Coordinates of C-alpha atoms in Angstrom, one line a residue:
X223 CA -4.0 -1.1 -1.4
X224 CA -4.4 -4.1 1.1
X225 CA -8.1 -3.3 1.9
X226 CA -10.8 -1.5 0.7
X227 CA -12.9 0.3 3.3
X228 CA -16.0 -0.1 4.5
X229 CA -17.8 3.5 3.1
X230 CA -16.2 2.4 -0.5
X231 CA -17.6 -1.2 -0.6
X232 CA -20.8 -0.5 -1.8
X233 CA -19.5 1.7 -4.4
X234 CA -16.8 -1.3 -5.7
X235 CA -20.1 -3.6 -5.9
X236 CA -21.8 -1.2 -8.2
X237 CA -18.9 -1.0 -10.5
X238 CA -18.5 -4.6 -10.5
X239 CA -21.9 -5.2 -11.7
X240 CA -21.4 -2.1 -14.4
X241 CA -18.4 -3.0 -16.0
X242 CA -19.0 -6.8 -16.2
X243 CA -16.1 -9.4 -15.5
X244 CA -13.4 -11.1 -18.8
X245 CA -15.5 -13.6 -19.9
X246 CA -17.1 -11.2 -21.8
X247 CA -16.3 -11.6 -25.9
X248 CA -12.7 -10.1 -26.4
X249 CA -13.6 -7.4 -29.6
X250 CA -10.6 -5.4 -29.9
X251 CA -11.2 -2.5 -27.7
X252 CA -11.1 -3.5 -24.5
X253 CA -9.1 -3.1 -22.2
X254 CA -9.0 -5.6 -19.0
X255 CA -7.6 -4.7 -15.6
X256 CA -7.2 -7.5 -12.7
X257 CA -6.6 -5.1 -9.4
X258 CA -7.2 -4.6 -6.0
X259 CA -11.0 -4.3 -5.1
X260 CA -11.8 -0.7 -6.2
X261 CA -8.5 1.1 -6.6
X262 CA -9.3 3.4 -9.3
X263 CA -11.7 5.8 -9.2
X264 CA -14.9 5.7 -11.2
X265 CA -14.3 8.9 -13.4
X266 CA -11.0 8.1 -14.3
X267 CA -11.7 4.8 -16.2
X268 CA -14.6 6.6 -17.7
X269 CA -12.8 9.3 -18.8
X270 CA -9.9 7.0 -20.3
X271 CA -12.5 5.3 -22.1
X272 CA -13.8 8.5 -23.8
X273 CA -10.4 9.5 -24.8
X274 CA -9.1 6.2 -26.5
X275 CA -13.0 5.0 -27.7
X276 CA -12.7 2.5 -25.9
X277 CA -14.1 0.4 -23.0
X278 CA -12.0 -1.2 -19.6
X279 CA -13.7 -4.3 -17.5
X280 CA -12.0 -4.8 -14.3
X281 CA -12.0 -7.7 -12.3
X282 CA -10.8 -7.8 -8.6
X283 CA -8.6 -9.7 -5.7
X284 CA -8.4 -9.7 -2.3
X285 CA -4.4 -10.3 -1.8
X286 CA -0.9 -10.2 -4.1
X287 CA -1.5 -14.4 -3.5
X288 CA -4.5 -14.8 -5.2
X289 CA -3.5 -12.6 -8.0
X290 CA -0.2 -14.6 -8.6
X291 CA -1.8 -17.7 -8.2
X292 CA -4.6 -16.6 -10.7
X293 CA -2.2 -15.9 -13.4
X294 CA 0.4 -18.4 -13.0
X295 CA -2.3 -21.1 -12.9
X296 CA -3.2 -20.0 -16.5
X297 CA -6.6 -18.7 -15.2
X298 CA -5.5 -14.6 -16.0
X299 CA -4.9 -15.5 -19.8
X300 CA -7.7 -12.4 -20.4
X301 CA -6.1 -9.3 -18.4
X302 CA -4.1 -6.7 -19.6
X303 CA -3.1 -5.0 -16.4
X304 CA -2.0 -6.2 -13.3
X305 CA -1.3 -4.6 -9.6
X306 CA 1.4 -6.3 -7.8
X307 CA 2.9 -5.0 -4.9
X308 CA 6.9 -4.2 -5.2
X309 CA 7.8 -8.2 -3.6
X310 CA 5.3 -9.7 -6.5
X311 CA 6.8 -7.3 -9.1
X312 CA 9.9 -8.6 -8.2
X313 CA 8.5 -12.6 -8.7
X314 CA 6.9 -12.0 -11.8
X315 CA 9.6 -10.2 -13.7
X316 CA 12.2 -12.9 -12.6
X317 CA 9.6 -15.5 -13.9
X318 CA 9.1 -13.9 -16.9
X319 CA 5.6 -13.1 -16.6
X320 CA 5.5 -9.1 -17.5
X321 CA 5.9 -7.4 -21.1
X322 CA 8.4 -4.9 -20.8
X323 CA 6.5 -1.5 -21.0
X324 CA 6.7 0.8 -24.5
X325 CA 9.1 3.5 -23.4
X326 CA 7.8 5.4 -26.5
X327 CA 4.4 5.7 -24.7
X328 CA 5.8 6.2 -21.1
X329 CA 5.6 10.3 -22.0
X330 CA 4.8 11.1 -18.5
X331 CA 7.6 9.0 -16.7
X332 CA 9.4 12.5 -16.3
X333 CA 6.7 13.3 -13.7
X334 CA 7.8 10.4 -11.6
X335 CA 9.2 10.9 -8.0
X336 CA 13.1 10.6 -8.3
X337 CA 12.9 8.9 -4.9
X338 CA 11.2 6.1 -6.6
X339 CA 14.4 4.6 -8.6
X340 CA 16.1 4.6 -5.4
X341 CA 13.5 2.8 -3.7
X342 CA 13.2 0.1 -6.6
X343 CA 16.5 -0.2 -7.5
X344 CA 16.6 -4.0 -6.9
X345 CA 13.7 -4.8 -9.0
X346 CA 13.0 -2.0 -11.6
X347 CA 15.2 1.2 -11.2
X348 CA 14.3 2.1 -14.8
X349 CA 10.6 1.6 -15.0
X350 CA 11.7 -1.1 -17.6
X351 CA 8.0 -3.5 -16.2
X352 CA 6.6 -1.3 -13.5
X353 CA 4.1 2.2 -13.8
X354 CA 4.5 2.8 -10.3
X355 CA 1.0 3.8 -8.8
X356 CA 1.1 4.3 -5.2
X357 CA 3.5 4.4 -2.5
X358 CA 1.1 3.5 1.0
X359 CA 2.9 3.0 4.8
X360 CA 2.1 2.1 7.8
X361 CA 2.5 4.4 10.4
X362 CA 1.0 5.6 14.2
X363 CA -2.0 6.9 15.5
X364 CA -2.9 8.5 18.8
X365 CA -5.9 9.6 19.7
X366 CA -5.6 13.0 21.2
X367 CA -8.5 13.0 23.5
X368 CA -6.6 10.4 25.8
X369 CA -2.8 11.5 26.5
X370 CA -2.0 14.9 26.8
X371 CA -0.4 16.7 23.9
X372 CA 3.8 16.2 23.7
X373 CA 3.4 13.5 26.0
X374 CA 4.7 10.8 24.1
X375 CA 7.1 10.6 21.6
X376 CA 7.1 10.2 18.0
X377 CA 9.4 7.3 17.0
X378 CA 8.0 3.7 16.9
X379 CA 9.5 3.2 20.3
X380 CA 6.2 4.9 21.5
X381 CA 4.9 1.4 21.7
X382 CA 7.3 1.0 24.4
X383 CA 5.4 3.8 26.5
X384 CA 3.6 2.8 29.8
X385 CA 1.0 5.4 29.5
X386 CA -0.3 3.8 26.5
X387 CA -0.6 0.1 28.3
X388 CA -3.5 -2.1 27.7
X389 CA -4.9 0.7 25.4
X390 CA -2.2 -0.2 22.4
X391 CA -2.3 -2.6 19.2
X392 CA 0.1 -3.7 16.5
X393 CA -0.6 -5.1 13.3
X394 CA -1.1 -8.7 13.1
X395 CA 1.2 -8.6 10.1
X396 CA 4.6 -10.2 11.0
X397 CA 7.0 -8.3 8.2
X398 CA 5.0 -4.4 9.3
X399 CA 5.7 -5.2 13.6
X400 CA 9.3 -6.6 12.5
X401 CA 10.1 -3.8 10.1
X402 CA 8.9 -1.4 12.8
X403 CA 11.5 -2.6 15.1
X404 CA 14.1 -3.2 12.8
X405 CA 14.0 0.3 11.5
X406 CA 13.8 1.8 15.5
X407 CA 17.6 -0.5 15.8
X408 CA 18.8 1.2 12.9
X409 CA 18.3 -2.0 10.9
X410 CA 17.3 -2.4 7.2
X411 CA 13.3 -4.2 7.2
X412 CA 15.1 -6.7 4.7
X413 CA 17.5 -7.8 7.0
X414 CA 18.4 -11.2 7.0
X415 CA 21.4 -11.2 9.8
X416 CA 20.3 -13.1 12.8
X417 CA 22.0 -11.0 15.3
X418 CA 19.9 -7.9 13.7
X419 CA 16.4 -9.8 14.2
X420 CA 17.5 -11.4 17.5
X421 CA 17.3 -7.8 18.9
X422 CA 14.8 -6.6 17.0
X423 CA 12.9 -9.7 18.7
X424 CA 13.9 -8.5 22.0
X425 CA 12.4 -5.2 21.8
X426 CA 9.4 -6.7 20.3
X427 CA 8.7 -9.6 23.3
X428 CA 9.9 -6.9 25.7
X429 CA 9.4 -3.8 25.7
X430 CA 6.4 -3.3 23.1
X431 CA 4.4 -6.5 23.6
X432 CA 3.9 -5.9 27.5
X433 CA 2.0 -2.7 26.3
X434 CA -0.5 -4.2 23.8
X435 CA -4.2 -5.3 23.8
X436 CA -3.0 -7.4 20.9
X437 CA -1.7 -7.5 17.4
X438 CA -4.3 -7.0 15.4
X439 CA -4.7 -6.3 11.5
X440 CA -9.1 -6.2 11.1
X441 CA -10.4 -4.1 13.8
X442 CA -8.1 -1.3 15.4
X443 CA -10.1 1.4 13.4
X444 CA -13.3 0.9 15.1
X445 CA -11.8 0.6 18.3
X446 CA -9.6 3.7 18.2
X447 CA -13.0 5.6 17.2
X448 CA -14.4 3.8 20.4
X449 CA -11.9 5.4 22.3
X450 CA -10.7 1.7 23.2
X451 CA -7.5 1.9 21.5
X452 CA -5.5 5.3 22.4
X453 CA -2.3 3.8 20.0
X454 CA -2.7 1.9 17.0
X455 CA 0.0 1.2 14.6
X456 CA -1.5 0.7 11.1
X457 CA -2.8 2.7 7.4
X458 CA -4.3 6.0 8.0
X459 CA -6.8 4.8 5.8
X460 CA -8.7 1.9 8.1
X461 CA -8.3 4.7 11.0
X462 CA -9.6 7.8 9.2
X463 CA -12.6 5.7 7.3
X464 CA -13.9 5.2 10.8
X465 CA -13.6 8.5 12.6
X466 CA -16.3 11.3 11.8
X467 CA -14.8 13.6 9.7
X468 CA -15.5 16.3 11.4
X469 CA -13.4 14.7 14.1
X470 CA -10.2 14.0 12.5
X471 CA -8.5 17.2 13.6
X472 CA -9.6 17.1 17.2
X473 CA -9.0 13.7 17.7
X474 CA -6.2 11.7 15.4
X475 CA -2.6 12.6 15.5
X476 CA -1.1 10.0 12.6
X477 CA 2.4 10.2 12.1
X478 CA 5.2 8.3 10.1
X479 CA 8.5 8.4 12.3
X480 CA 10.9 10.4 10.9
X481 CA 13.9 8.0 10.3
X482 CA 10.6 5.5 7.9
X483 CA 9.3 2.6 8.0
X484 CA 8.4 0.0 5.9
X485 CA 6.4 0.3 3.2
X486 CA 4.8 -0.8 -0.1
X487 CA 4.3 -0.1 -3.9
X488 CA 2.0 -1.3 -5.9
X489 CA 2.7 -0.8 -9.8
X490 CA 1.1 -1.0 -13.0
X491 CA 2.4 -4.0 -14.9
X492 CA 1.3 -5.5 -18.4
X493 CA 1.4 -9.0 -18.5
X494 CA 3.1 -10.7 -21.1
X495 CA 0.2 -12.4 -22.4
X496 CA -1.9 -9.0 -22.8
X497 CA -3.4 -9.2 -25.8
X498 CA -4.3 -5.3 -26.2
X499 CA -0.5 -4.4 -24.7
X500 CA -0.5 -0.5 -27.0
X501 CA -4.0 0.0 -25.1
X502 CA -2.6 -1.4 -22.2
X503 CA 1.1 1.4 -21.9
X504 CA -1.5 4.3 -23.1
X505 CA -3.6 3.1 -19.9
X506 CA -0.5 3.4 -17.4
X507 CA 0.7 6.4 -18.8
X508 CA -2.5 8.4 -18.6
X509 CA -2.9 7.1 -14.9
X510 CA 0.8 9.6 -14.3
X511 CA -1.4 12.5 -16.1
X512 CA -0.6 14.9 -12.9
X513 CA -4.4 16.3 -13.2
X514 CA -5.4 12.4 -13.5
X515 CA -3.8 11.0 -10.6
X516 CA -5.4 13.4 -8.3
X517 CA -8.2 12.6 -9.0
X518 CA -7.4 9.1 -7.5
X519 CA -5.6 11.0 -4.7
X520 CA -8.9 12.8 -4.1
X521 CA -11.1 10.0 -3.7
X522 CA -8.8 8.1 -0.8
X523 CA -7.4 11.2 0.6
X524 CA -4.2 9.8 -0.1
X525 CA -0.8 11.9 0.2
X526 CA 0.6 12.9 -3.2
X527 CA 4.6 10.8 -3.4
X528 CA 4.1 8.9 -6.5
X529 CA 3.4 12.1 -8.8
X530 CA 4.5 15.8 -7.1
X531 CA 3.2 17.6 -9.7
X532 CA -0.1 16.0 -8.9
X533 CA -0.6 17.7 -5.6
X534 CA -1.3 21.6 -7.4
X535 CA -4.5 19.5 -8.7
X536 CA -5.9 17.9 -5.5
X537 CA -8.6 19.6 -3.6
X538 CA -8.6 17.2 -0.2
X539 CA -6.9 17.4 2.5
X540 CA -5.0 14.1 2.7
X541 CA -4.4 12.3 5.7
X542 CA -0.7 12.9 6.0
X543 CA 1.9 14.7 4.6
X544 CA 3.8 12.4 1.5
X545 CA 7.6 13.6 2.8
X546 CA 6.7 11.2 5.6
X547 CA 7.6 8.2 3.7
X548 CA 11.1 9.7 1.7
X549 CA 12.7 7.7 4.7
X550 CA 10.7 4.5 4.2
X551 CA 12.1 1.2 3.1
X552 CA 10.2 -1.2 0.9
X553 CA 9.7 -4.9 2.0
X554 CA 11.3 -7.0 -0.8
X555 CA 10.7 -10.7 -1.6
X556 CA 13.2 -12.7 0.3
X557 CA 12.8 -15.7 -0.5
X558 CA 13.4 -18.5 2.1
X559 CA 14.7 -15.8 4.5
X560 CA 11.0 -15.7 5.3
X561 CA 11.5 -18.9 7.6
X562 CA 13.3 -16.7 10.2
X563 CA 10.8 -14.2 10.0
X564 CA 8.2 -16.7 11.0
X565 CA 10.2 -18.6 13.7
X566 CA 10.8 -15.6 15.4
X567 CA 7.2 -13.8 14.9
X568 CA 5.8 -17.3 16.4
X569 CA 7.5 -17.1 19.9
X570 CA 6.6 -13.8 19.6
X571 CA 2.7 -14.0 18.9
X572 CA 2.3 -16.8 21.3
X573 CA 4.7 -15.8 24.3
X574 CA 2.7 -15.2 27.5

């Protein structure tokens, strides 16, 4: 959950201000939850806390950085729970900064996606630190009130279409645009082999760039609503937060390509200096309830991957179909690899 959007953000104030911040006197029965800026639903830490008589305080963070930095500076010493996503999972277990979570408790890991041990199988194929808690991906949205239908193709090589040129964006997010292309070549998004990202760099500079407005991460949403942007790569969340509702059928045709993408997971981790750590595994385990974890998938109209049995509960409409992602890839942590990332994204952002 990289952003929150802008309909929620008055909401996440108001819970702020209700549920106070971890300064507050530690007595016992508290549980305290460091996350991304309103990613659980209102009801569902209520109704937690009427179940275990108890109470939950959540403090929030902007990126995976600032949480890491929090805690490894020593200023996190209060939380409980943590929300990496599945490259900062991957740090903190190495660095020895998660309690292993009590299998005894994890009752509902049975209702986890299969897929998912595949997918995390070089950080935490046995949900040995990790409560996996939503699987999110970028994918493509055309607005279908500018190019006539079956027009375009629905691979991420639709960025290389003319039809779409000077009404196209990208993320400005090096590892999503590389991954894109990467995947497009047949290439893992982790790939490290310089011949792999030297192409991958090619199609990138030559064939999609010459297309695009610009690569931009803030404000595609508002401008595909405009009608500015008629292909935006990017989360179906920032596009359908700013499209009238009553407009998403006529108007949005979002799509995941069919051979993936990459993609992320943020988890539910305990730290290992939790000090309420039985409250803490009854908290993650609750969250994979299948009737409790659509209640989160309601309030974002998010797909149901994480839990299946979840989806007989929901009662939106998400904004795309979950099987979409079975083909996706998760970005890993890899390490000073990074550099080439970078050295190639740069000729890339700044070419004429």
């Amino acid at each position: 959950m990289k952003k929150i959007t802008s309909k929620l953000f008055l909401a996440a104030l108001i819970i702020t201000a209700g549920l106070g911040l971890t300064s507050c006197k530690d007595d016992g029965k508290t549980l305290y939850i460091y996350n991304w800026t309103y990613y659980t639903p209102d009801s569902v830490l209520r109704d937690f806390e009427k179940e275990f008589d108890c109470k939950i305080k959540v403090d929030y963070y902007a990126s995976n950085e600032e949480m890491y930095n929090k805690i490894r500076g020593g200023g996190g010493k209060g939380y409980d729970i943590v929300v990496p996503s599945q490259d900062f999972c991957s740090i903190m277990i190495e660095q020895g900064m998660l309690a292993e979570l009590d299998q005894s408790k994890m009752t509902n890991n049975s209702k986890l996606n299969p897929l998912l041990k595949e997918m995390m199988k070089d950080y935490d194929p046995e949900f040995k630190y990790c409560g996996p808690y939503y699987l999110g991906a970028a994918g493509v949205a055309v607005n279908k009130t500018k190019v006539p239908a079956g027009s375009y193709e629905r691979t991420w090589n639709i960025f290389a279409d003319t039809q779409f040129k000077d009404h196209a964006t990208m993320m400005d997010d090096m590892r999503e645009v590389f991954g894109d292309a990467l995947n497009y070549l047949g290439y893992s998004v982790n790939t490290l082999d310089d011949s792999e990202l030297a192409k991958a760099k090619d199609l990138l500079l030559n064939k999609w760039k010459p297309n695009l407005v610009k690569f931009d991460a803030e404000g595609f949403g508002k401008s595909f609503a405009s009608g500015d942007f008629w292909l935006c790569q990017g989360y179906a969340e920032v596009i359908y937060s700013e499209v009238p509702e009553e407009k998403w059928a006529d108007t949005i045709d979002f799509f995941i390509p069919e051979n993936g993408g990459p993609s992320y997971l943020d988890s539910l981790c305990i730290l290992k200096t939790s000090k309420h750590q039985e409250l803490a595994n009854e908290f993650i385990n609750y969250i994979h309830k299948p009737e409790v974890y659509a209640k989160f998938l309601d309030f974002f109209n998010f797909p149901c991957f994480v839990i299946p049995e979840a989806k007989q509960f929901t009662t939106n409409t998400p904004m795309y179909d979950a099987e979409q992602m079975n083909n996706c890839e998760l970005k890993l942590d890899i390490g000073t690899g990074l550099d080439k990332y970078n050295a190639l994204w740069q000729e890339i952002r700044f070419s004429e």
